[in-house]
Amino acid sequence: MAQVEEDLTHNHMLWSAFLGGGAAGLFVDVVLFPLDTIKTRLQAEQGFKNAGGFRGIYKGLGPQVVGSAPQAALFFVTYESIKHYCEPLVAKEAMPLVYMFGASVAEVMACLVRVPMEVAKQRKQTSIVYKSSIRILLGAYKYEGFFKGVYRGFGSTIMREIPFSIIQFPILECCKSYYSKNFKNNIPLDPWEVAVCGSIAGGTSAAVTTPLDVVKTRIMLAERKSAKNESLTFTRMFRKVVKKDGVKGLFAGVVPRTLWIFLGGYIFFGSYDFAKNTIFDFLQSDVR
């Protein structure tokens, strides 16, 4: 009987992480979308003004809305599952390694949904010609292929997201643990307190990994002709950015990116914690 209740509680934890992550991801991406557009245009090779400037800052919102909830849900159900299974087996001192590993695997899962949506979103954000997201992805598939078109930049996205998460989640978990231990006598944090920890972790990670984001954006936005004439590897694009714009170019859009993820971290982790706990309590009410 105890094992049945434990299994049911674990299933409820997974469902609450899945649904809570999806709700949080959708909410934060819609609210802060203009900052993402400005960041993308600052990083575009043609320059901020030619990429659209401040005009149409909600262009590309459609694919973001479609992909936001599934990718966030996939991330958190993977991350929480790895934490759940590893915590009883790993010493407390080694838990940051679990957070890094869990976040890295979760990012790969999320990118299966994120990358095609990013390709459609960023091309809409920087294009002066209106095309639907479906037409953009169909065109990418037709002229560039599945992996080089629809999943353009998958490798560079992984190379951005994994370092980001390796920095972000240990900081997040350490902030939560430190705050709970020193200010709340080990009582679980309220959602707004989790939100503060999330904003600190997100803002720090965003600033540090901006060069990786610039390279990823340039690869996704590269012209089809350019993509065919040269191999769009991470290293080649990194060198191209440095050669053309210098080290300064690697930090294009650092202010809106850091602000976006700092604010997004507050909204995202706060709403995720609230939604997850609310859904979990609702599901557990049947068990009790």
XYZ file of N, CA and C in Angstrom, residues 112-272:
483
model
N 14.431 19.685 -28.862
C 13.725 18.963 -29.919
C 12.500 19.745 -30.375
N 11.907 20.494 -29.449
C 10.770 21.359 -29.778
C 11.251 22.781 -30.044
N 12.225 23.244 -29.267
C 12.639 24.652 -29.298
C 13.257 25.079 -30.620
N 14.122 24.241 -31.195
C 14.905 24.684 -32.349
C 14.044 25.028 -33.571
N 13.114 24.153 -34.018
C 12.278 24.559 -35.160
C 11.476 25.833 -34.879
N 10.988 25.975 -33.643
C 10.236 27.182 -33.294
C 11.139 28.422 -33.298
N 12.391 28.250 -32.857
C 13.351 29.361 -32.866
C 13.681 29.778 -34.295
N 13.852 28.796 -35.174
C 14.149 29.101 -36.581
C 13.026 29.953 -37.172
N 11.781 29.504 -36.992
C 10.636 30.256 -37.519
C 10.511 31.617 -36.848
N 10.645 31.659 -35.538
C 10.471 32.907 -34.788
C 11.512 33.944 -35.173
N 12.792 33.558 -35.192
C 13.850 34.536 -35.443
C 13.859 35.021 -36.881
N 13.453 34.167 -37.814
C 13.374 34.617 -39.206
C 12.204 35.582 -39.393
N 11.146 35.390 -38.634
C 10.038 36.341 -38.684
C 10.425 37.660 -38.018
N 11.174 37.577 -36.933
C 11.560 38.775 -36.194
C 12.453 39.702 -37.013
N 13.259 39.130 -37.919
C 14.249 39.931 -38.644
C 13.920 40.103 -40.123
N 12.758 39.625 -40.552
C 12.383 39.720 -41.960
C 11.385 40.851 -42.188
N 11.589 41.565 -43.300
C 10.643 42.637 -43.642
C 9.494 42.080 -44.489
N 9.640 40.839 -44.952
C 8.597 40.189 -45.748
C 7.791 39.276 -44.829
N 6.479 39.408 -44.876
C 5.630 38.590 -43.999
C 5.485 37.191 -44.558
N 5.794 36.210 -43.752
C 5.546 34.809 -44.076
C 5.039 34.121 -42.823
N 4.143 33.163 -43.004
C 3.667 32.408 -41.850
C 4.781 31.477 -41.368
N 4.663 31.049 -40.122
C 5.664 30.144 -39.547
C 5.718 28.833 -40.324
N 4.550 28.337 -40.751
C 4.493 27.083 -41.507
C 5.244 27.229 -42.826
N 5.054 28.370 -43.499
C 5.742 28.592 -44.777
C 7.247 28.705 -44.578
N 7.652 29.334 -43.494
C 9.084 29.455 -43.212
C 9.704 28.080 -43.014
N 9.050 27.224 -42.211
C 9.594 25.893 -41.944
C 9.515 24.987 -43.169
N 8.438 25.097 -43.935
C 8.331 24.308 -45.168
C 9.398 24.736 -46.173
N 9.641 26.047 -46.241
C 10.695 26.554 -47.123
C 12.066 26.083 -46.675
N 12.283 26.095 -45.372
C 13.565 25.621 -44.832
C 13.772 24.145 -45.169
N 12.700 23.365 -45.056
C 12.789 21.931 -45.367
C 13.021 21.704 -46.865
N 12.303 22.463 -47.684
C 12.383 22.280 -49.138
C 13.758 22.650 -49.686
N 14.292 23.792 -49.256
C 15.526 24.305 -49.839
C 16.783 23.940 -49.060
N 16.642 23.607 -47.779
C 17.822 23.368 -46.952
C 17.862 21.978 -46.341
N 16.714 21.280 -46.343
C 16.683 19.948 -45.757
C 16.186 19.977 -44.318
N 15.989 18.796 -43.757
C 15.417 18.687 -42.421
C 16.390 19.159 -41.353
N 17.609 18.615 -41.365
C 18.560 18.949 -40.308
C 19.248 20.291 -40.548
N 19.533 20.617 -41.813
C 20.216 21.879 -42.116
C 19.253 23.044 -42.246
N 17.943 22.748 -42.305
C 16.950 23.806 -42.428
C 16.069 23.922 -41.208
N 15.187 22.929 -41.026
C 14.244 22.949 -39.903
C 14.972 22.916 -38.561
N 16.056 22.122 -38.512
C 16.838 22.028 -37.269
C 18.169 22.778 -37.385
N 18.161 23.835 -38.219
C 19.358 24.678 -38.344
C 19.742 25.242 -36.983
N 20.989 25.062 -36.613
C 21.452 25.626 -35.345
C 21.182 24.748 -34.138
N 20.793 23.478 -34.368
C 20.517 22.595 -33.230
C 21.767 22.440 -32.357
N 22.900 22.188 -33.012
C 24.150 22.018 -32.267
C 24.549 23.267 -31.510
N 24.426 24.429 -32.179
C 24.814 25.686 -31.518
C 23.833 26.044 -30.399
N 22.565 25.643 -30.572
C 21.589 25.881 -29.497
C 21.930 25.037 -28.275
N 22.280 23.775 -28.519
C 22.702 22.907 -27.414
C 23.944 23.482 -26.737
N 24.875 23.993 -27.550
C 26.111 24.556 -26.998
C 25.855 25.842 -26.225
N 24.721 26.482 -26.486
C 24.344 27.651 -25.693
C 23.584 27.231 -24.444
N 22.628 26.328 -24.619
C 21.719 25.992 -23.526
C 22.376 25.181 -22.414
N 23.254 24.246 -22.779
C 23.866 23.420 -21.739
C 24.765 24.248 -20.816
N 25.681 25.077 -21.335
C 26.447 25.932 -20.415
C 25.550 26.867 -19.603
N 24.497 27.392 -20.242
C 23.559 28.260 -19.544
C 22.940 27.539 -18.353
N 22.467 26.319 -18.598
C 21.812 25.564 -17.525
C 22.802 25.074 -16.474
N 24.030 24.740 -16.909
C 25.057 24.300 -15.966
C 25.400 25.419 -14.986
N 25.299 26.662 -15.456
C 25.522 27.818 -14.571
C 24.255 28.126 -13.778
N 23.119 28.151 -14.465
C 21.869 28.619 -13.859
C 21.345 27.731 -12.740
N 21.250 26.439 -12.973
C 20.539 25.594 -12.011
C 21.298 25.334 -10.710
N 22.618 25.150 -10.734
C 23.311 25.105 -9.439
C 23.178 26.399 -8.650
N 23.230 27.557 -9.351
C 23.032 28.838 -8.662
C 21.626 28.908 -8.077
N 20.634 28.497 -8.869
C 19.244 28.507 -8.411
C 19.059 27.622 -7.178
N 19.538 26.389 -7.257
C 19.353 25.454 -6.150
C 20.136 25.895 -4.912
N 21.329 26.443 -5.119
C 22.131 26.922 -3.979
C 21.473 28.137 -3.324
N 20.935 29.047 -4.129
C 20.229 30.223 -3.592
C 19.023 29.782 -2.771
N 18.259 28.846 -3.307
C 17.075 28.352 -2.597
C 17.460 27.677 -1.288
N 18.511 26.840 -1.348
C 18.957 26.135 -0.149
C 19.496 27.099 0.907
N 20.317 28.070 0.470
C 20.909 29.038 1.399
C 19.823 29.885 2.055
N 18.884 30.353 1.250
C 17.821 31.208 1.779
C 16.933 30.432 2.752
N 16.589 29.208 2.378
C 15.737 28.387 3.247
C 16.428 28.079 4.576
N 17.713 27.765 4.501
C 18.465 27.391 5.700
C 18.699 28.573 6.630
N 19.032 29.746 6.080
C 19.454 30.880 6.898
C 18.340 31.856 7.259
N 17.244 31.826 6.504
C 16.195 32.805 6.752
C 14.823 32.194 7.044
N 14.669 30.877 6.788
C 13.340 30.283 6.969
C 13.358 28.993 7.785
N 14.483 28.697 8.441
C 14.592 27.484 9.256
C 14.222 26.228 8.468
N 14.723 26.177 7.232
C 14.516 25.019 6.339
C 13.064 24.787 5.923
N 12.227 25.826 6.079
C 10.846 25.753 5.575
C 10.879 26.012 4.061
N 10.104 25.282 3.279
C 10.077 25.516 1.827
C 9.776 26.975 1.486
N 10.401 27.462 0.427
C 10.251 28.855 0.031
C 8.877 29.118 -0.584
N 8.409 30.354 -0.418
C 7.205 30.798 -1.114
C 7.551 31.051 -2.579
N 6.552 31.062 -3.471
C 6.833 31.284 -4.895
C 7.607 32.570 -5.183
N 7.301 33.672 -4.462
C 8.018 34.920 -4.747
C 9.482 34.823 -4.347
N 9.800 34.011 -3.351
C 11.186 33.814 -2.935
C 11.939 32.953 -3.949
N 11.259 31.935 -4.476
C 11.833 31.135 -5.557
C 12.068 32.026 -6.779
N 11.151 32.962 -7.011
C 11.261 33.877 -8.139
C 12.513 34.739 -8.040
N 12.819 35.241 -6.854
C 14.023 36.058 -6.652
C 15.276 35.230 -6.949
N 15.302 34.010 -6.447
C 16.435 33.115 -6.716
C 16.559 32.851 -8.218
N 15.421 32.676 -8.885
C 15.422 32.430 -10.328
C 15.942 33.604 -11.128
N 15.602 34.818 -10.700
C 16.066 36.004 -11.423
C 17.572 36.182 -11.273
N 18.099 35.912 -10.075
C 19.549 36.010 -9.853
C 20.284 34.981 -10.719
N 19.812 33.748 -10.691
C 20.443 32.676 -11.463
C 20.335 32.941 -12.965
N 19.159 33.368 -13.420
C 18.940 33.604 -14.844
C 19.739 34.767 -15.378
N 19.742 35.889 -14.647
C 20.477 37.068 -15.091
C 21.968 36.814 -15.182
N 22.517 36.127 -14.191
C 23.947 35.800 -14.194
C 24.298 34.916 -15.381
N 23.506 33.878 -15.591
C 23.764 32.939 -16.686
C 23.621 33.608 -18.041
N 22.638 34.485 -18.175
C 22.386 35.158 -19.450
C 23.566 36.029 -19.865
N 24.092 36.804 -18.929
C 25.207 37.700 -19.236
C 26.438 36.905 -19.667
N 26.735 35.826 -18.945
C 27.939 35.031 -19.207
C 27.866 34.301 -20.549
N 26.685 33.845 -20.932
C 26.554 33.015 -22.139
C 26.090 33.797 -23.369
N 26.092 35.124 -23.310
C 25.664 35.926 -24.465
C 26.454 35.602 -25.740
N 27.786 35.442 -25.692
C 28.502 35.089 -26.931
C 27.979 33.826 -27.600
N 27.590 32.844 -26.801
C 27.040 31.607 -27.365
C 25.697 31.875 -28.037
N 24.926 32.783 -27.465
C 23.622 33.141 -28.027
C 23.787 33.898 -29.338
N 24.785 34.777 -29.411
C 25.053 35.533 -30.640
C 25.391 34.574 -31.782
N 26.265 33.617 -31.522
C 26.665 32.649 -32.551
C 25.467 31.823 -33.000
N 24.656 31.363 -32.035
C 23.467 30.582 -32.366
C 22.513 31.383 -33.250
N 22.282 32.649 -32.912
C 21.379 33.501 -33.681
C 21.891 33.707 -35.102
N 23.189 33.976 -35.252
C 23.764 34.191 -36.587
C 23.631 32.942 -37.457
N 23.813 31.769 -36.869
C 23.679 30.528 -37.638
C 22.240 30.327 -38.098
N 21.297 30.579 -37.211
C 19.888 30.399 -37.562
C 19.418 31.387 -38.628
N 20.010 32.586 -38.631
C 19.571 33.626 -39.550
C 20.382 33.672 -40.840
N 21.404 32.831 -40.955
C 22.269 32.861 -42.134
C 21.469 32.612 -43.401
N 21.833 33.335 -44.473
C 21.141 33.169 -45.750
C 21.358 31.761 -46.296
N 20.388 31.284 -47.062
C 20.463 29.953 -47.631
C 21.721 29.795 -48.485
N 22.032 30.810 -49.284
C 23.199 30.782 -50.163
C 24.471 30.637 -49.339
N 24.511 31.392 -48.242
C 25.676 31.340 -47.358
C 25.797 29.972 -46.709
N 24.652 29.405 -46.328
C 24.653 28.099 -45.665
C 25.174 27.004 -46.595
N 24.910 27.146 -47.923
C 25.359 26.138 -48.873
C 26.836 26.298 -49.203
N 27.303 27.561 -49.235
C 28.668 27.832 -49.641
C 29.696 27.568 -48.546
N 29.266 27.583 -47.294
C 30.196 27.333 -46.207
C 29.517 26.528 -45.108
N 30.322 25.746 -44.439
C 29.795 24.941 -43.339
C 29.546 25.835 -42.136
N 28.297 25.869 -41.691
C 27.945 26.771 -40.594
C 28.201 26.103 -39.243
N 29.462 25.836 -38.974
C 29.813 25.267 -37.682
C 29.883 26.374 -36.636
N 29.805 25.962 -35.384
C 29.872 26.921 -34.285
C 31.194 27.677 -34.309
N 32.291 26.957 -34.482
C 33.624 27.583 -34.461
C 33.796 28.563 -35.605
N 33.345 28.179 -36.810
C 33.485 29.056 -37.974
C 32.683 30.346 -37.783
N 31.454 30.225 -37.279
C 30.637 31.415 -37.076
C 31.207 32.282 -35.953
N 31.726 31.662 -34.919
C 32.352 32.405 -33.821
C 33.488 33.276 -34.357
N 34.350 32.675 -35.170
C 35.474 33.417 -35.749
C 34.996 34.523 -36.675
N 33.931 34.243 -37.418
C 33.386 35.234 -38.346
C 32.871 36.463 -37.607
N 32.182 36.238 -36.477
C 31.662 37.348 -35.674
C 32.816 38.182 -35.112
N 33.841 37.507 -34.582
C 34.993 38.221 -34.003
C 35.735 39.007 -35.077
N 35.907 38.406 -36.244
C 36.626 39.067 -37.333
C 35.896 40.313 -37.814
N 34.579 40.219 -37.916
C 33.794 41.332 -38.446
C 33.499 42.404 -37.402
N 33.114 41.982 -36.183
C 32.639 42.933 -35.171
C 33.511 43.002 -33.917
N 34.549 42.152 -33.847
C 35.395 42.147 -32.667
C 34.714 41.482 -31.480
N 35.398 41.558 -30.343
C 34.845 40.959 -29.121
C 33.514 41.615 -28.761
N 33.389 42.895 -29.073
C 32.142 43.615 -28.804
C 30.955 42.940 -29.487
N 31.197 42.392 -30.687
C 30.130 41.729 -31.423
C 29.610 40.493 -30.721
N 30.459 39.835 -29.941
C 30.036 38.642 -29.218
C 29.065 38.970 -28.090
N 29.044 40.245 -27.687
C 28.146 40.645 -26.608
C 27.018 41.553 -27.119
N 26.729 41.443 -28.422
C 25.600 42.196 -28.985
C 24.307 41.734 -28.310
N 23.508 42.693 -27.879
C 22.239 42.357 -27.253
C 22.346 41.879 -25.821
N 23.522 42.079 -25.177
C 23.706 41.556 -23.824
C 22.749 42.206 -22.829
N 22.457 43.506 -23.007
C 21.577 44.197 -22.052
C 20.135 43.681 -22.140
N 19.502 43.683 -23.348
C 18.132 43.139 -23.387
C 18.070 41.656 -23.066
N 19.119 40.897 -23.443
C 19.122 39.453 -23.118
C 19.174 39.248 -21.608
N 20.078 39.975 -20.935
C 20.201 39.818 -19.482
C 18.942 40.306 -18.776
N 18.407 41.450 -19.226
C 17.178 41.977 -18.631
C 16.014 41.037 -18.866
N 15.929 40.534 -20.096
C 14.853 39.599 -20.468
C 14.871 38.364 -19.578
N 16.050 37.770 -19.396
C 16.122 36.533 -18.617
C 16.111 36.815 -17.119
N 16.595 37.980 -16.702
C 16.496 38.369 -15.285
C 15.024 38.504 -14.888
N 14.270 39.270 -15.675
C 12.830 39.417 -15.425
C 12.110 38.091 -15.675
N 12.522 37.407 -16.748
C 11.901 36.136 -17.080
C 12.129 35.093 -16.003
N 13.325 35.109 -15.404
C 13.621 34.170 -14.331
C 12.706 34.382 -13.142
N 12.442 35.662 -12.836
C 11.538 35.977 -11.716
C 10.129 35.463 -12.012
N 9.621 35.813 -13.192
C 8.261 35.405 -13.555
C 8.181 33.891 -13.745
N 9.176 33.341 -14.440
C 9.136 31.928 -14.806
C 9.205 31.012 -13.590
N 10.239 31.195 -12.769
C 10.407 30.281 -11.632
C 9.365 30.521 -10.544
N 8.927 31.766 -10.409
C 7.861 32.042 -9.452
C 6.557 31.409 -9.872
N 6.194 31.587 -11.143
C 4.941 31.007 -11.632
C 5.037 29.489 -11.733
N 6.233 28.986 -12.066
C 6.418 27.529 -12.116
C 6.227 26.919 -10.731
